Coordinates of C-alpha atoms in Angstrom, one line a residue:
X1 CA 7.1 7.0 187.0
X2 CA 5.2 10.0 186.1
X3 CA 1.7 10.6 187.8
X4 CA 0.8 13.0 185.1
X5 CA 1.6 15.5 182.5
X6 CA 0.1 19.0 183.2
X7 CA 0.6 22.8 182.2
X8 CA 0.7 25.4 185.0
X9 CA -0.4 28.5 184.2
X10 CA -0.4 31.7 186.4
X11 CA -1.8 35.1 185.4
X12 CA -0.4 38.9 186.4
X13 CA -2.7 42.1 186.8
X14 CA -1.8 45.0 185.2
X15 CA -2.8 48.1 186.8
X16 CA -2.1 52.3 187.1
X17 CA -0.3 50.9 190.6
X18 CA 2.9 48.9 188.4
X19 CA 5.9 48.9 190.3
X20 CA 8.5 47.4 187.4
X21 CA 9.7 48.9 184.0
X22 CA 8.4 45.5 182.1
X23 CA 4.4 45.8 184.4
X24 CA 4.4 49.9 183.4
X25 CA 5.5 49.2 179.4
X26 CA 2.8 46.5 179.6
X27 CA 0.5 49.1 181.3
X28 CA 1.0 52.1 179.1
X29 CA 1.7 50.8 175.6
X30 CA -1.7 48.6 175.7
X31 CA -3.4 51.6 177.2
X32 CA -2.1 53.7 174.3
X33 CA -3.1 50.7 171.6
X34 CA -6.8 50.9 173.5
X35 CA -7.3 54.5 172.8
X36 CA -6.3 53.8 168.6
X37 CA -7.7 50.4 168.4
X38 CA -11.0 50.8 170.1
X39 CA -12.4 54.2 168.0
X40 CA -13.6 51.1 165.2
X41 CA -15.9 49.5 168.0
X42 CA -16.9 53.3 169.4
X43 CA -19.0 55.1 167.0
X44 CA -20.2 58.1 167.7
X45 CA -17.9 58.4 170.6
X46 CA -20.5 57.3 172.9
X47 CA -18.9 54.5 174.7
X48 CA -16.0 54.8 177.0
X49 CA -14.9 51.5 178.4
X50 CA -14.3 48.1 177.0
X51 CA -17.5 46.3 178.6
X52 CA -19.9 48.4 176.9
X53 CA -18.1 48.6 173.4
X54 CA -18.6 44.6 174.1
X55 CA -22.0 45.2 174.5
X56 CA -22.8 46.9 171.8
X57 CA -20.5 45.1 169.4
X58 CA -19.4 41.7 170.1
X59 CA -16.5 42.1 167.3
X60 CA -14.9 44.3 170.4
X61 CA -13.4 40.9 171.7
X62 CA -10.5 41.3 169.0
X63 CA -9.0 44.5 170.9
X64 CA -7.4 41.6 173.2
X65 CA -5.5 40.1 170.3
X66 CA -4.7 43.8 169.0
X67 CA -2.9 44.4 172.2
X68 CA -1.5 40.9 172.4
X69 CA 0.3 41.9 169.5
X70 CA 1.7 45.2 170.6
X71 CA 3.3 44.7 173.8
X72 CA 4.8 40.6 172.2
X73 CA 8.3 42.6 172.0
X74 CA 7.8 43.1 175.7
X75 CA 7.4 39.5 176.1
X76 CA 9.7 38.5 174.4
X77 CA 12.6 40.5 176.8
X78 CA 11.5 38.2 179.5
X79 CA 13.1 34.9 177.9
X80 CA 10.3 32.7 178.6
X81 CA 10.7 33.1 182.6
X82 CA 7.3 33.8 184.8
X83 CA 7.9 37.0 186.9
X84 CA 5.7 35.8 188.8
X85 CA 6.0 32.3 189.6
X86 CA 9.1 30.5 191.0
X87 CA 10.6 27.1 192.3
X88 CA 11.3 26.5 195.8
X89 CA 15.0 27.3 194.7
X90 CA 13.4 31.1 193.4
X91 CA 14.3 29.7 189.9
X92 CA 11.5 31.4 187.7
X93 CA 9.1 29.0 185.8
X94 CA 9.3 28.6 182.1
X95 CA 6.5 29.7 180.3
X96 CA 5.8 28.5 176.4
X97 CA 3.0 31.1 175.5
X98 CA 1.6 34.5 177.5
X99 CA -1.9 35.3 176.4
X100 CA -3.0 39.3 176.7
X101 CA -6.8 40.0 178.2
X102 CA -8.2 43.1 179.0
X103 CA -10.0 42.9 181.9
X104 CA -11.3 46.7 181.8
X105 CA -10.4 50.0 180.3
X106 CA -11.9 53.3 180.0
X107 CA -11.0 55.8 177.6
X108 CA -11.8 58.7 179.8
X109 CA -9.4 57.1 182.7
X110 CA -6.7 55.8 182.5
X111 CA -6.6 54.7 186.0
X112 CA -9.7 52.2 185.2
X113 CA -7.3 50.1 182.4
X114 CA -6.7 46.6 183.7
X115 CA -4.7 44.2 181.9
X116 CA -3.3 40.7 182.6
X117 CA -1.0 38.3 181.2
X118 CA -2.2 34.8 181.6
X119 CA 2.0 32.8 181.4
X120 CA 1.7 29.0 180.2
X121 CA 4.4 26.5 181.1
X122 CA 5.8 23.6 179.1
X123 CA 4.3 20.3 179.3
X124 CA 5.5 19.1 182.5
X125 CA 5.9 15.7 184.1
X126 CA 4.1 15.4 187.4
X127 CA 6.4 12.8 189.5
X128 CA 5.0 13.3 193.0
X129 CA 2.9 15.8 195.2
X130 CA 3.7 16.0 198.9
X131 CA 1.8 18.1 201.0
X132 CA 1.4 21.6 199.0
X133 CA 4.8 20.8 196.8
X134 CA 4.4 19.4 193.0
X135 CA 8.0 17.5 192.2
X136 CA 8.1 18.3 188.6
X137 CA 10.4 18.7 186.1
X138 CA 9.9 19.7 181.9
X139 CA 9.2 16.9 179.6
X140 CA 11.8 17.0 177.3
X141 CA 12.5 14.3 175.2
X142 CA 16.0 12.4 175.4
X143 CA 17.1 14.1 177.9
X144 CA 17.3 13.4 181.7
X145 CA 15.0 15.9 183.3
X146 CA 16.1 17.4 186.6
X147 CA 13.2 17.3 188.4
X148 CA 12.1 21.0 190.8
X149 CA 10.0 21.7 193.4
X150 CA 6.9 23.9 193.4
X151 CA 4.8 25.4 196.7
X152 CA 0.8 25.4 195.2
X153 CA -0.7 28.7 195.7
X154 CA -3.8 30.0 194.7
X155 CA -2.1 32.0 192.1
X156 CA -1.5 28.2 190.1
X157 CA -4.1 27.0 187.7
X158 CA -3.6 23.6 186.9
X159 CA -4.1 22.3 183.7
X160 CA -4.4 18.1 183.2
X161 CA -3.3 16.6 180.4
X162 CA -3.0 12.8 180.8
X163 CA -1.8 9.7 183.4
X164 CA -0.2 6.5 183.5
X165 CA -2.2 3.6 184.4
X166 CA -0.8 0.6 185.4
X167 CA -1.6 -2.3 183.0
X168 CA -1.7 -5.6 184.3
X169 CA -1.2 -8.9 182.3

């Protein structure tokens, strides 16, 4: 019996320090998309990072989806696996959706451009927790699930969806 269905979501940084080919492409082609995208919100050139073309111009916010959509390819390559979340096993998580934010950037420095990828899981069924481990396993219809182990870490954000209450007659 299921305690509950829950997402887990877990978000990566993207900084001028990436260490993989997927974290620099991730780094440098939303970096590039920044400098085109954001010259709408910057008139006059007077602004230089993404907090104060927020300030000025709240309309700013939609450079997060205008990246989103340039680096989805990149996504895409990683088959819906977390890079950075894994089962006890070191089976990588599944993710259903990966949301783009810009955390900060700076046109004059690109050093001071901070992304992050927030990676959303499947509905999961929540069958036990012991200790710091969540027994899960996906919630897929018709199917029997193999259930999976999971170590909480403060990297996890845990998202509830429902319960099952016992119902007595």
């Amino acid at each position: 019996m299921a305690l509950a269905f829950i997402n887990i979501s877990a978000k990566q940084y993207f900084n001028f320090m990436c260490r993989t080919d997927f974290e620099r492409r991730i780094f440098h082609d939303t970096y590039k998309e920044f400098q085109k995208k954001s010259k709408a919100y910057n008139v006059g050139e007077s602004l230089h990072t993404f907090s104060q073309m927020i300030k000025a111009n709240l309309k700013a916010k939609n450079l997060h989806q205008k990246l989103h959509y340039t680096v989805m390819g990149t996504i895409e390559t990683l088959k819906n696996k977390m890079p950075i979340l894994a089962d006890v096993s070191g089976k990588p998580l599944l993710f259903e959706w990966a949301e783009l934010q810009i955390a900060e950037s700076d046109l004059l420095n690109k050093a001071a451009h901070i992304v992050t990828l927030t990676y959303t899981s499947p509905k999961l069924v929540l069958h036990e927790i012991v200790n710091d481990i969540l027994i899960l396993s996906y919630d897929k219809k018709g199917e029997f699930n193999q259930t999976f182990m999971l170590k909480t870490t403060n990297k996890l954000m845990i998202n509830y969806e429902q319960t099952h209450e016992v119902v007595y007659g």
